[in-house]
């Protein structure tokens, strides 16, 4: 079986059975099967290197598969480290596209081991096997949800999705600061649009429903549904607005009407620094008006027993104390379901100013963002008095980092840049480290540790 899989993968890579399209190119189709994720064009040498690497991984996996499943699974995740140097040689955006395509095609390991029970928690009535999620921006067009959830994330957030397809900003628009563990991007909501994304999410949702109805396994002993609408993990959908549209609320409302039925939670992204005027929507009046309109659009739809998906707002880290107070007041007054803290920063901390890439325009993510985003998280936890679930995002690269976010007030955490550099092997590592942190300090669950530093 491993030999056949190796041959298929080598044939796909070496003979380019998948044809690539320009980044940001809009694909129109009548079925999901006709829109596979695109793989960037590489030289013959690059394809050969990829094929040989994949072949070695699978061949080694065939050997290790003679041992127990947990050992085999661990080997597969560690084996992905062999591929990381190859991705580092590619253009940043090409590497990103290849990673999404690999996850969409199942060329990534699948986590078979159960998460430590101490990491399980319930937020918004949804059960998370662990609190570590993949932030929006990686799978912008919902191409690889099953593969990404299969890696062991507790939840995956797709998007940002805009109503109308748009290419985003001119390239180059993604810049690595590898030494600093950071990335600067100015993508500008490059999106295939809600129609294409809705088709993919609809297919995924249908697959999930079919699996549930045909399953012969007994329901969970606690009577609660495990996972979400897309599979074993929870799925978030991040909504954006088109660059040329002045009526932002109309764009977000359209996103809600089209995509909310497939989401376990929804996010209003008003904090990307790469869409002109977007961050102005974080003002008290603007945010209040926007959230009310989006909530009304969601609530007017027909929902079953589970009710409508929770609605969150993703905010920037570059906000004053007064800005944060205004956002907290709106969130409490309108009973917002949650906040994501934070998006990328337009500031340039001292630790990266010597980098030749530091002058590039765009949002900075990764390790240099950690302290800034965690301080904003702490402030928002205090301002909302712990009444609103918070997702901590920005600079997480270890289980200890995730733990600090949780102690600062986050119920859930997200990463992106560290995953881009570390690959799949980082996920089980983070979960193990986080479990060790909780046990070290005597906590019996994630929820016990939420906001521990400020309670």
XYZ file of C-alpha atoms in Angstrom:
455
model
C 0.000 0.000 0.000
C 2.838 2.397 0.887
C 4.562 1.608 -2.403
C 1.426 2.418 -4.402
C 0.959 5.675 -2.489
C 4.574 6.604 -3.130
C 4.201 5.967 -6.836
C 1.059 8.088 -7.030
C 2.671 10.994 -5.220
C 5.832 10.824 -7.287
C 3.781 10.747 -10.459
C 1.754 13.753 -9.307
C 4.858 15.752 -8.437
C 7.217 14.733 -11.228
C 4.738 14.885 -14.067
C 2.718 17.872 -12.802
C -0.697 16.263 -13.007
C -2.005 19.327 -11.171
C -1.833 22.522 -13.211
C -1.133 25.722 -11.305
C -2.785 29.092 -11.732
C -1.568 32.564 -10.768
C -2.012 33.483 -7.109
C -5.214 35.404 -6.618
C -6.599 34.161 -9.948
C -10.329 33.577 -9.749
C -11.559 30.140 -10.631
C -15.150 29.707 -11.767
C -16.554 26.219 -11.791
C -19.701 24.175 -11.499
C -18.430 21.625 -9.007
C -15.946 21.390 -6.178
C -14.085 18.565 -7.878
C -13.100 20.950 -10.645
C -11.329 23.382 -8.284
C -8.501 21.540 -6.538
C -5.994 23.658 -4.657
C -3.307 24.835 -7.035
C 0.330 23.841 -6.706
C 2.952 26.382 -7.785
C 5.253 25.604 -10.699
C 8.684 24.304 -9.783
C 11.770 23.338 -11.735
C 12.439 19.703 -12.564
C 15.070 19.654 -9.810
C 12.562 20.992 -7.297
C 9.939 18.409 -8.278
C 12.500 15.624 -8.049
C 13.576 16.764 -4.587
C 9.944 16.896 -3.459
C 9.191 13.460 -4.851
C 12.250 11.849 -3.311
C 11.522 13.426 0.076
C 7.906 12.266 0.053
C 9.027 8.824 -1.089
C 11.498 8.534 1.766
C 8.875 9.617 4.274
C 6.319 7.089 3.050
C 8.855 4.288 2.679
C 10.080 4.916 6.206
C 6.493 5.039 7.377
C 5.834 1.646 5.858
C 8.669 0.245 7.957
C 7.635 1.977 11.162
C 4.014 0.881 10.657
C 5.000 -2.528 11.991
C 5.031 -0.966 15.464
C 2.058 0.349 17.443
C -0.158 3.100 16.008
C 0.921 5.810 18.464
C 4.600 5.285 17.660
C 3.879 5.257 13.949
C 1.840 8.457 14.219
C 4.614 10.163 16.164
C 7.148 9.118 13.554
C 5.069 10.570 10.745
C 4.797 13.951 12.467
C 8.525 14.043 13.196
C 9.286 13.012 9.619
C 7.682 16.217 8.345
C 10.701 18.080 9.716
C 12.662 16.609 6.801
C 10.554 18.612 4.373
C 10.820 21.979 6.142
C 14.211 22.910 4.615
C 12.723 22.474 1.136
C 9.860 24.869 1.902
C 12.410 27.409 3.164
C 14.003 27.484 -0.293
C 10.751 28.463 -1.984
C 9.217 31.889 -2.387
C 7.047 32.514 0.692
C 3.769 32.598 -1.226
C 4.659 29.529 -3.312
C 5.508 27.653 -0.106
C 2.168 28.672 1.358
C 0.235 27.479 -1.693
C 2.091 24.164 -1.714
C 1.370 23.634 1.988
C -2.360 24.229 1.458
C -2.380 21.866 -1.526
C -0.564 19.183 0.486
C -3.088 19.423 3.325
C -5.997 19.336 0.866
C -4.685 16.148 -0.762
C -3.925 14.329 2.460
C -0.147 14.565 2.019
C 0.165 15.447 5.702
C 0.083 13.145 8.725
C -3.186 12.472 10.513
C -3.275 12.561 14.292
C -4.498 9.223 15.641
C -3.540 9.784 19.255
C -6.061 11.162 21.710
C -5.419 14.601 23.168
C -4.558 14.761 26.875
C -7.844 14.977 28.769
C -6.593 18.024 30.676
C -6.715 20.011 27.402
C -10.413 19.415 26.701
C -12.853 22.264 27.269
C -16.257 23.591 26.295
C -16.817 27.092 24.897
C -20.116 28.390 23.444
C -21.612 24.942 24.091
C -19.091 23.425 21.686
C -16.654 20.783 22.797
C -12.973 21.321 21.946
C -10.540 18.420 22.333
C -7.781 20.983 22.835
C -7.585 24.808 22.808
C -4.975 25.174 20.046
C -6.319 26.451 16.726
C -5.068 27.546 13.338
C -5.675 31.239 12.710
C -7.352 32.705 9.646
C -5.058 33.487 6.732
C -3.624 30.034 6.162
C -6.601 28.377 4.470
C -8.194 31.491 3.028
C -10.544 29.671 0.660
C -11.549 26.591 2.703
C -9.538 24.225 0.519
C -7.932 22.022 3.162
C -10.208 21.888 6.211
C -10.246 18.120 6.615
C -6.482 17.781 6.329
C -5.819 20.645 8.731
C -8.255 19.392 11.357
C -6.710 15.962 10.915
C -3.356 17.368 12.021
C -4.755 17.650 15.532
C -5.802 21.279 15.813
C -8.688 21.796 18.218
C -10.190 24.215 15.699
C -9.414 25.755 12.326
C -10.501 29.194 11.123
C -10.790 29.788 7.365
C -10.792 33.128 5.545
C -10.910 36.017 5.490
C -13.597 35.535 2.869
C -14.874 38.494 0.845
C -18.250 38.593 -0.943
C -16.739 39.227 -4.385
C -13.507 37.549 -5.551
C -10.490 39.832 -5.406
C -6.790 39.344 -6.065
C -5.524 41.366 -3.125
C -2.465 43.565 -3.221
C 0.336 43.293 -5.813
C 3.119 40.769 -5.273
C 5.521 40.337 -3.618
C 3.390 40.667 -0.502
C 4.735 38.098 1.986
C 8.176 38.558 3.541
C 9.969 36.176 5.868
C 12.019 37.352 8.825
C 13.224 33.858 9.622
C 15.858 34.795 12.188
C 13.236 36.701 14.194
C 10.546 34.027 13.731
C 8.306 36.591 12.048
C 6.476 37.358 8.807
C 5.316 40.625 7.267
C 2.368 40.364 4.903
C 0.259 42.809 2.957
C -1.953 40.337 1.099
C -5.060 42.516 1.289
C -7.824 39.903 1.581
C -6.998 37.900 -1.536
C -10.073 35.695 -1.778
C -11.937 33.496 -4.231
C -15.200 34.906 -2.839
C -18.112 33.542 -0.862
C -19.694 31.557 -3.710
C -16.652 29.328 -4.177
C -16.085 29.016 -0.435
C -19.769 28.215 0.191
C -19.585 25.333 -2.299
C -16.563 23.882 -0.545
C -18.045 24.302 2.927
C -21.342 22.829 1.742
C -19.571 19.752 0.404
C -17.626 19.372 3.645
C -20.767 19.792 5.737
C -22.622 17.227 3.637
C -19.781 14.768 4.070
C -19.927 15.248 7.823
C -23.694 14.726 7.932
C -23.424 11.568 5.814
C -20.741 10.181 8.106
C -22.912 10.834 11.154
C -26.028 9.235 9.722
C -24.153 6.153 8.517
C -22.090 5.747 11.670
C -22.807 2.677 13.784
C -20.831 3.895 16.801
C -22.624 4.775 20.023
C -23.179 8.465 20.880
C -20.872 10.090 23.448
C -21.564 9.094 27.034
C -22.069 12.728 28.028
C -24.706 13.175 25.313
C -22.811 16.087 23.743
C -21.720 16.197 20.136
C -17.977 15.991 19.675
C -16.383 18.146 17.018
C -18.255 20.542 14.772
C -19.855 20.995 11.398
C -16.749 20.048 9.420
C -15.464 17.044 11.318
C -13.600 16.163 14.503
C -12.621 19.770 15.271
C -14.411 23.113 15.365
C -14.646 25.287 12.239
C -14.568 29.073 12.303
C -15.311 31.287 9.303
C -13.627 34.695 9.169
C -15.498 37.352 7.170
C -13.886 40.298 5.394
C -15.023 43.153 3.179
C -14.107 43.975 -0.387
C -11.580 46.745 -0.869
C -13.756 48.931 -3.110
C -17.008 48.642 -1.139
C -17.927 51.547 1.133
C -20.882 49.846 2.860
C -18.877 47.462 5.048
C -21.927 46.198 6.918
C -23.523 44.990 3.675
C -20.452 42.864 2.914
C -20.405 41.261 6.355
C -24.167 40.663 6.239
C -23.785 38.945 2.881
C -21.090 36.740 4.363
C -23.369 35.798 7.252
C -26.294 34.937 4.985
C -24.155 32.747 2.746
C -21.667 31.058 5.079
C -23.002 31.003 8.637
C -24.881 27.739 8.181
C -21.552 25.949 7.762
C -19.700 27.631 10.636
C -19.313 26.647 14.275
C -18.459 30.298 14.902
C -18.208 33.485 12.808
C -15.629 36.259 12.936
C -15.983 39.883 11.837
C -12.486 40.926 10.786
C -12.177 44.687 11.225
C -8.483 44.728 12.054
C -6.420 43.808 9.002
C -3.969 46.639 8.291
C -3.932 45.832 4.580
C -7.419 47.036 3.578
C -7.715 50.850 3.583
C -10.102 52.187 6.214
C -10.909 48.795 7.714
C -9.479 49.514 11.163
C -11.689 52.580 11.483
C -14.558 50.148 12.029
C -13.129 49.487 15.507
C -14.358 52.882 16.722
C -17.120 52.747 19.321
C -20.002 53.997 17.166
C -18.848 52.271 13.988
C -18.323 48.943 15.732
C -21.643 49.125 17.587
C -23.585 49.828 14.397
C -21.754 47.084 12.498
C -22.179 44.401 15.148
C -25.889 45.163 15.558
C -26.485 44.770 11.823
C -24.516 41.535 11.609
C -26.194 40.088 14.696
C -29.598 40.938 13.244
C -28.711 39.245 9.945
C -27.619 36.117 11.778
C -30.593 36.010 14.117
C -33.186 36.446 11.369
C -32.110 33.153 9.787
C -33.746 29.840 10.651
C -31.744 27.769 13.125
C -32.193 24.326 14.637
C -31.711 23.207 18.211
C -28.062 24.285 18.274
C -29.049 27.867 17.526
C -27.013 30.398 15.538
C -23.211 30.298 15.472
C -21.411 32.533 17.981
C -20.269 35.892 16.590
C -16.775 37.201 17.363
C -14.809 40.306 16.423
C -11.082 40.241 15.640
C -9.277 43.363 16.824
C -5.870 44.946 16.241
C -3.007 45.093 18.749
C -2.306 48.732 17.867
C -5.073 50.248 19.988
C -5.026 52.837 22.759
C -6.465 52.219 26.215
C -9.480 54.340 25.218
C -9.998 52.229 22.091
C -9.955 49.056 24.148
C -12.419 50.530 26.630
C -14.791 51.391 23.785
C -14.556 47.908 22.292
C -15.121 46.285 25.687
C -18.178 48.486 26.276
C -19.676 47.516 22.909
C -18.907 43.831 23.459
C -20.606 43.812 26.853
C -23.588 45.931 25.806
C -24.343 43.835 22.719
C -23.435 40.541 24.390
C -20.857 39.702 21.785
C -19.896 36.039 21.911
C -16.164 36.591 21.846
C -13.103 38.570 20.754
C -9.949 37.467 18.952
C -6.869 39.290 20.208
C -5.125 40.076 18.023
C -4.448 40.597 14.345
C -1.023 41.610 12.973
C 0.685 44.839 14.021
C 1.822 47.801 11.937
C 4.449 48.626 14.573
C 8.033 47.412 14.304
C 9.511 46.302 17.649
C 13.194 46.985 18.290
C 14.112 43.322 17.817
C 13.374 43.430 14.073
C 14.461 46.920 13.090
C 17.831 45.717 11.878
C 16.222 43.236 9.473
C 16.329 44.286 5.799
C 12.638 43.358 5.597
C 11.550 45.571 8.491
C 10.766 48.492 6.198
C 8.270 46.518 4.135
C 4.682 47.727 4.558
C 2.149 45.340 6.021
C 1.205 43.522 9.179
C 3.870 41.873 11.338
C 3.153 38.468 12.871
C 5.195 35.921 14.796
C 7.397 36.064 17.881
C 7.906 39.868 17.966
C 4.120 40.267 18.288
C 3.799 38.091 21.398
C 4.258 40.658 24.162
C 2.168 43.351 22.481
C -0.775 41.052 21.723
C -0.625 39.425 25.167
C -0.741 42.806 26.889
C -3.823 43.749 24.864
C -5.354 40.378 25.755
C -4.745 41.033 29.444
C -6.319 44.493 29.224
C -9.388 43.183 27.432
C -9.853 40.351 29.929
C -9.838 42.886 32.753
C -12.120 45.328 30.924
C -14.689 42.637 30.115
C -14.366 41.195 33.629
C -13.877 37.710 32.222
C -17.456 37.634 30.925
C -16.596 37.197 27.251
C -14.556 34.286 25.850
C -11.301 35.517 24.339
C -9.076 33.858 21.734
C -5.406 34.705 22.169
C -3.503 35.056 18.913
C -0.090 36.490 18.131
C 3.433 35.138 18.527
C 2.686 31.693 19.974
C 5.509 29.270 19.193
C 5.543 26.949 22.227
C 3.258 25.383 24.794
C 4.590 27.863 27.350
C 3.514 30.734 25.075
C 0.032 29.255 24.787
C -0.097 28.843 28.557
C 0.827 32.504 29.111
C -2.017 33.559 26.801
C -4.441 31.379 28.751
C -3.293 32.752 32.106
C -3.719 36.251 30.630
C -7.381 35.536 29.858
C -7.651 33.427 26.699
C -9.970 30.438 26.652
C -8.597 29.389 23.271
C -5.414 30.237 21.362
C -4.394 30.408 17.710
C -1.140 30.252 15.799
C -0.062 30.750 12.218
C 3.515 32.009 11.751
C 5.066 29.362 14.001
C 3.133 26.699 12.082
C 4.416 28.124 8.789
C 7.986 27.693 10.034
C 7.640 24.556 12.174
C 5.154 22.517 10.171
C 2.891 19.716 11.453
C 5.413 18.471 14.030
C 4.825 21.634 16.054
C 1.200 20.760 16.889
C 1.672 17.650 19.082
C 4.689 19.367 20.638
C 2.599 22.383 21.695
C -0.139 20.205 23.137
C 2.293 18.137 25.180
C 4.060 21.238 26.485
C 0.778 22.944 27.372
C -0.420 19.888 29.297
C 2.869 19.865 31.217
C 2.464 23.554 32.115
C -1.030 22.984 33.503
C 0.027 19.962 35.538
C 3.128 21.749 36.820
C 1.017 24.534 38.338
C -1.674 22.265 39.716
C -4.494 23.039 37.279
C -6.871 20.225 36.427
C -8.287 21.848 33.289
C -7.802 24.683 30.823
C -10.752 26.639 32.207
C -9.221 26.660 35.679
C -6.201 28.476 34.268
C -8.053 31.079 32.176
C -7.208 34.536 33.530
C -5.335 33.043 36.507
C -2.857 35.934 36.545
C -5.618 38.518 37.003
C -8.242 36.802 39.149
